[in-house]
Coordinates of C-alpha atoms in Angstrom, one line a residue:
X11 CA 72.9 155.5 69.8
X12 CA 76.3 153.8 70.4
X13 CA 76.7 150.2 69.4
X14 CA 79.2 147.4 69.3
X15 CA 79.2 144.0 67.6
X16 CA 80.6 140.9 69.4
X17 CA 81.2 137.5 67.9
X18 CA 79.6 134.9 70.3
X19 CA 81.4 131.5 69.8
X20 CA 80.1 128.1 70.2
X21 CA 82.1 125.7 72.4
X22 CA 82.5 121.9 72.5
X23 CA 83.6 119.8 75.6
X24 CA 86.6 117.9 74.9
X25 CA 85.9 116.1 78.2
X26 CA 83.3 116.0 81.0
X27 CA 83.5 114.2 84.2
X28 CA 81.2 114.2 87.4
X29 CA 83.0 114.5 90.5
X30 CA 80.2 115.1 93.1
X31 CA 76.8 116.7 94.0
X32 CA 76.2 119.6 96.1
X33 CA 73.4 119.7 98.7
X34 CA 71.8 122.2 96.2
X35 CA 71.7 119.4 93.8
X36 CA 74.1 121.1 91.5
X37 CA 76.7 118.7 90.1
X38 CA 80.4 119.3 90.5
X39 CA 82.4 118.7 87.3
X40 CA 85.9 118.4 86.0
X41 CA 85.8 119.3 82.2
X42 CA 87.8 120.7 79.3
X43 CA 86.1 123.1 76.9
X44 CA 87.2 124.3 73.5
X45 CA 85.9 127.3 71.6
X46 CA 85.1 127.1 67.9
X47 CA 85.2 129.6 65.1
X48 CA 81.3 129.0 64.5
X49 CA 79.6 131.9 66.1
X50 CA 76.5 134.0 66.6
X51 CA 76.7 137.8 66.0
X52 CA 75.5 139.9 68.9
X53 CA 74.9 143.7 68.4
X54 CA 74.6 145.6 71.7
X55 CA 73.2 149.2 71.5
X56 CA 72.9 151.9 74.2
X57 CA 71.1 155.1 73.9
X58 CA 70.9 157.5 76.9
X59 CA 67.5 159.2 77.4
X60 CA 66.8 162.4 79.2
X61 CA 63.6 161.2 80.7
X62 CA 65.3 158.2 82.4
X63 CA 67.0 158.3 85.8
X64 CA 70.4 156.7 86.4
X65 CA 69.7 153.0 86.8
X66 CA 66.6 153.0 84.7
X67 CA 66.6 151.2 81.4
X68 CA 64.3 149.8 78.8
X69 CA 65.5 146.5 77.5
X70 CA 64.8 145.2 74.0
X71 CA 66.1 141.9 72.6
X72 CA 65.6 140.6 69.2
X73 CA 66.6 137.8 67.1
X74 CA 66.5 136.3 63.7
X75 CA 64.9 133.0 65.1
X76 CA 61.2 133.4 65.8
X77 CA 61.1 130.6 68.5
X78 CA 63.8 132.2 70.7
X79 CA 62.3 134.0 73.7
X80 CA 63.4 137.6 74.0
X81 CA 62.3 138.4 77.5
X82 CA 63.6 137.3 80.9
X83 CA 64.0 133.7 79.7
X84 CA 66.8 134.8 77.3
X85 CA 70.4 135.0 78.7
X86 CA 71.2 138.2 77.0
X87 CA 68.2 139.7 78.5
X88 CA 69.4 138.5 81.9
X89 CA 72.8 139.8 81.1
X90 CA 71.6 143.3 80.6
X91 CA 69.5 143.2 83.9
X92 CA 72.8 141.8 85.8
X93 CA 74.9 144.8 84.4
X94 CA 72.0 147.2 85.2
X95 CA 71.8 146.0 88.9
X96 CA 75.6 146.1 89.3
X97 CA 76.6 149.2 87.3
X98 CA 73.5 151.0 86.0
X99 CA 73.7 153.9 88.3
X100 CA 77.2 154.7 86.9
X101 CA 75.7 155.9 83.5
X102 CA 72.6 157.9 82.4
X103 CA 69.4 156.0 82.1
X104 CA 68.0 155.1 78.6
X105 CA 67.5 152.1 76.2
X106 CA 69.6 149.0 75.8
X107 CA 68.9 147.0 72.5
X108 CA 70.4 143.6 71.9
X109 CA 70.0 141.9 68.4
X110 CA 71.2 138.2 68.1
X111 CA 71.8 136.9 64.7
X112 CA 71.8 133.1 65.7
X113 CA 73.7 130.4 63.7
X114 CA 74.5 128.1 66.5
X115 CA 71.8 125.6 67.2
X116 CA 69.5 126.1 70.3
X117 CA 69.6 123.8 73.4
X118 CA 72.4 121.8 71.6
X119 CA 75.2 121.6 74.3
X120 CA 77.1 124.3 72.3
X121 CA 76.7 127.1 74.8
X122 CA 74.9 129.3 72.3
X123 CA 72.9 131.2 74.8
X124 CA 75.6 131.3 77.4
X125 CA 77.8 133.0 74.6
X126 CA 75.0 135.5 73.9
X127 CA 75.0 136.5 77.6
X128 CA 78.7 136.8 77.7
X129 CA 78.6 139.0 74.6
X130 CA 76.1 141.4 76.4
X131 CA 78.5 141.7 79.4
X132 CA 81.4 142.6 77.1
X133 CA 79.2 145.0 75.0
X134 CA 78.0 147.0 78.0
X135 CA 81.4 147.2 79.6
X136 CA 82.5 148.9 76.5
X137 CA 79.4 151.1 75.8
X138 CA 79.2 152.2 79.5
X139 CA 82.9 152.8 79.7
X140 CA 83.0 150.8 82.9
X141 CA 86.6 149.4 82.6
X142 CA 85.8 146.1 84.3
X143 CA 88.6 143.6 84.4
X144 CA 88.1 140.2 82.7
X145 CA 88.0 138.6 86.1
X146 CA 85.1 140.8 87.1
X147 CA 83.2 140.0 83.9
X148 CA 83.6 136.2 84.6
X149 CA 82.3 136.7 88.2
X150 CA 79.3 138.4 86.7
X151 CA 78.8 135.7 84.1
X152 CA 79.0 133.0 86.9
X153 CA 75.7 134.5 88.2
X154 CA 74.1 133.8 84.8
X155 CA 75.1 130.2 84.1
X156 CA 78.0 127.7 84.4
X157 CA 79.1 128.2 80.8
X158 CA 79.1 131.9 80.8
X159 CA 82.4 132.6 82.3
X160 CA 84.3 130.4 79.8
X161 CA 82.4 132.1 76.9
X162 CA 83.5 135.6 78.4
X163 CA 87.1 134.2 78.4
X164 CA 87.0 133.0 74.9
X165 CA 85.3 136.1 73.4
X166 CA 87.9 138.3 75.0
X167 CA 90.7 136.4 73.3
X168 CA 89.0 136.7 69.8
X169 CA 87.1 140.0 69.6
X170 CA 89.4 142.8 68.8
X171 CA 86.8 145.5 69.5
X172 CA 87.0 144.5 73.3
X173 CA 89.5 146.8 75.2
X174 CA 93.1 145.6 75.4
X175 CA 93.1 145.5 79.0
X176 CA 90.5 142.8 78.8
X177 CA 91.9 141.1 75.8
X178 CA 95.4 141.0 77.3
X179 CA 94.3 139.4 80.6
X180 CA 96.0 135.9 81.3
X181 CA 92.4 134.6 81.6
X182 CA 91.7 135.4 77.9
X183 CA 91.8 132.0 76.3
X184 CA 89.9 129.7 73.9
X185 CA 90.5 126.5 75.9
X186 CA 90.1 125.9 79.5
X187 CA 89.6 123.3 82.3
X188 CA 86.6 124.0 84.4
X189 CA 85.9 122.7 87.9
X190 CA 83.4 123.1 90.8
X191 CA 80.1 124.0 89.1
X192 CA 81.9 124.7 86.0
X193 CA 82.7 128.4 86.7
X194 CA 86.3 127.8 88.2
X195 CA 88.4 127.9 85.0
X196 CA 92.1 127.5 84.3
X197 CA 93.1 128.7 80.7
X198 CA 94.8 126.0 78.6
X199 CA 96.6 126.1 75.2
X200 CA 94.2 125.2 72.5
X201 CA 94.6 123.1 69.3
X202 CA 93.6 123.7 65.7
X203 CA 91.5 121.1 64.2
X204 CA 88.8 120.9 61.6
X205 CA 85.6 119.5 62.7
X206 CA 81.8 118.9 62.1
X207 CA 79.1 119.6 64.7
X208 CA 75.8 117.8 64.0
X209 CA 72.6 117.1 65.9
X210 CA 69.5 115.0 65.2
X211 CA 66.1 116.8 65.1
X212 CA 65.5 116.4 68.8
X213 CA 66.1 118.5 71.9
X214 CA 67.6 117.1 75.2
X215 CA 67.2 118.7 78.7
X216 CA 70.3 119.4 80.4
X217 CA 68.5 119.1 83.7
X218 CA 67.2 115.7 82.9
X219 CA 70.6 114.4 81.8
X220 CA 72.3 115.7 85.1
X221 CA 69.5 114.1 87.0
X222 CA 69.6 110.9 85.4
X223 CA 73.5 110.5 85.2
X224 CA 73.4 109.7 89.1
X225 CA 71.8 106.4 88.4
X226 CA 74.1 105.4 85.7
X227 CA 77.2 103.3 86.1
X228 CA 80.1 105.0 84.7
X229 CA 82.9 102.7 83.7
X230 CA 85.2 105.0 81.9
X231 CA 86.3 108.6 82.9
X232 CA 88.4 111.1 81.4
X233 CA 92.1 111.6 82.8
X234 CA 91.9 115.4 82.7
X235 CA 95.3 115.8 84.1
X236 CA 96.6 113.7 81.3
X237 CA 94.5 115.6 78.8
X238 CA 95.8 119.0 80.0
X239 CA 99.5 117.6 79.6
X240 CA 98.5 116.4 76.1
X241 CA 97.2 119.8 75.1
X242 CA 100.3 121.6 76.4
X243 CA 102.5 119.1 74.4
X244 CA 100.1 119.1 71.4
X245 CA 99.9 115.3 71.5
X246 CA 96.9 114.4 69.5
X247 CA 97.0 110.6 70.3
X248 CA 96.7 111.5 73.9
X249 CA 94.3 114.2 73.5
X250 CA 91.9 111.8 71.6
X251 CA 92.5 109.0 74.3
X252 CA 91.1 111.3 77.0
X253 CA 88.3 112.9 75.1
X254 CA 85.6 111.3 77.2
X255 CA 82.1 112.7 78.1
X256 CA 80.6 110.7 81.0
X257 CA 77.1 112.3 80.2
X258 CA 76.9 110.0 77.2
X259 CA 76.2 107.1 79.7
X260 CA 72.8 108.6 80.0
X261 CA 72.1 110.6 76.8
X262 CA 72.9 107.9 74.4
X263 CA 70.8 105.3 76.0
X264 CA 67.8 107.7 76.6
X265 CA 68.0 109.2 73.1
X266 CA 68.9 106.5 70.6
X267 CA 69.0 109.1 67.7
X268 CA 72.1 110.6 69.3
X269 CA 73.8 107.2 69.5
X270 CA 72.8 106.7 65.9
X271 CA 74.6 110.0 64.9
X272 CA 77.7 109.1 66.8
X273 CA 77.8 105.7 65.2
X274 CA 77.5 107.1 61.8
X275 CA 80.3 109.5 62.4
X276 CA 82.7 106.9 64.0
X277 CA 82.2 104.6 60.8
X278 CA 83.5 107.4 58.6
X279 CA 87.1 107.1 57.7
X280 CA 87.6 110.9 57.5
X281 CA 86.7 111.2 61.2
X282 CA 89.3 110.9 64.0
X283 CA 87.3 111.3 66.8
X284 CA 83.4 111.5 67.5
X285 CA 82.0 112.7 70.8
X286 CA 78.9 114.2 72.2
X287 CA 79.2 117.9 73.4
X288 CA 77.7 118.9 76.7
X289 CA 74.6 116.9 77.6
X290 CA 73.9 116.7 73.9
X291 CA 72.2 116.1 71.5
X292 CA 75.0 117.5 69.4
X293 CA 78.0 115.3 68.3
X294 CA 81.2 116.8 67.1
X295 CA 83.6 115.0 64.8
X296 CA 87.3 115.9 64.5
X297 CA 88.7 115.5 61.0
X298 CA 92.1 115.7 59.4
X299 CA 91.4 118.5 57.1
X300 CA 88.8 121.2 56.4
X301 CA 88.1 119.4 53.1
X302 CA 87.3 116.3 54.9
X303 CA 85.0 118.1 57.3
X304 CA 83.2 119.6 54.4
X305 CA 82.4 116.1 52.9
X306 CA 81.4 114.7 56.2
X307 CA 79.1 117.7 56.8
X308 CA 77.4 117.5 53.4
X309 CA 76.9 113.7 53.9
X310 CA 75.1 114.2 57.3
X311 CA 72.9 117.0 55.7
X312 CA 71.8 114.5 53.0
X313 CA 70.7 112.1 55.8
X314 CA 68.7 114.8 57.3
X315 CA 71.0 116.0 60.1
X316 CA 71.6 119.6 61.1
X317 CA 75.3 119.8 60.3
X318 CA 78.1 122.6 60.1
X319 CA 81.7 122.4 59.3
X320 CA 84.0 124.6 61.4
X321 CA 87.3 124.6 63.3
X322 CA 88.6 125.0 66.7
X323 CA 90.3 128.4 67.3
X324 CA 93.5 129.3 69.4

């Protein structure tokens, strides 16, 4: 049995704007995402079996978190299925096993599940010796979910067991601007910042938030052109000025505990910026130093929040 381990990184949204709604009900977005060093570990294993025909595979997904589904509801499982359907007949049938060591909170707006799915795409590309380009892996990722292509790009930039052809693609990046339904991504230069990610003990439905935002009055939107320029110039003042997530207009009102967490972080002198990531309930706080981030993190834990200190990577 051959295996590969892929680091599956969390992401935050430096900005999110809603630009329209398609007939299908999917929202069009303009947002900038950044990868963090905080990550799950995804081990992908493949064992050919003589009794299996080409294209026939047993799939087994496991995780260290008992409450995470390990069947078709899991994006890692769906990623194996997508690779089987597209390329399974190129390799001997057999067994594919995926073990996910979870650190990233679930349903928290951090793309934990999306990253796990992306890791499976990378892993099977390597184990099956398919030689797929990063562009093709992103296309496959787009069929799984809107955050998956960005996770595919970021993992390519930071996992050195991934083939050089993939790692050296111009698309390999830890920061990017996503438009359309979130799957059309332009790489951007990232920044290095210490930060804390924290969440209250609640879950937030992404579907609910995107459905509810249509009825909200949005008074302030990010200028993503200005944010793009600021990232290229490494101008933190202008970066922070345009770190705006319009989904806060719904989530912070519908879930007061998320607003309470953001208020706590904004009141902390060690915090330079506090913003909700994705549709919530996670809020991240940019800090001046790792030492500051560790203090902020520990204070939040004492208050009963799930919190982690980490940093952006580039």
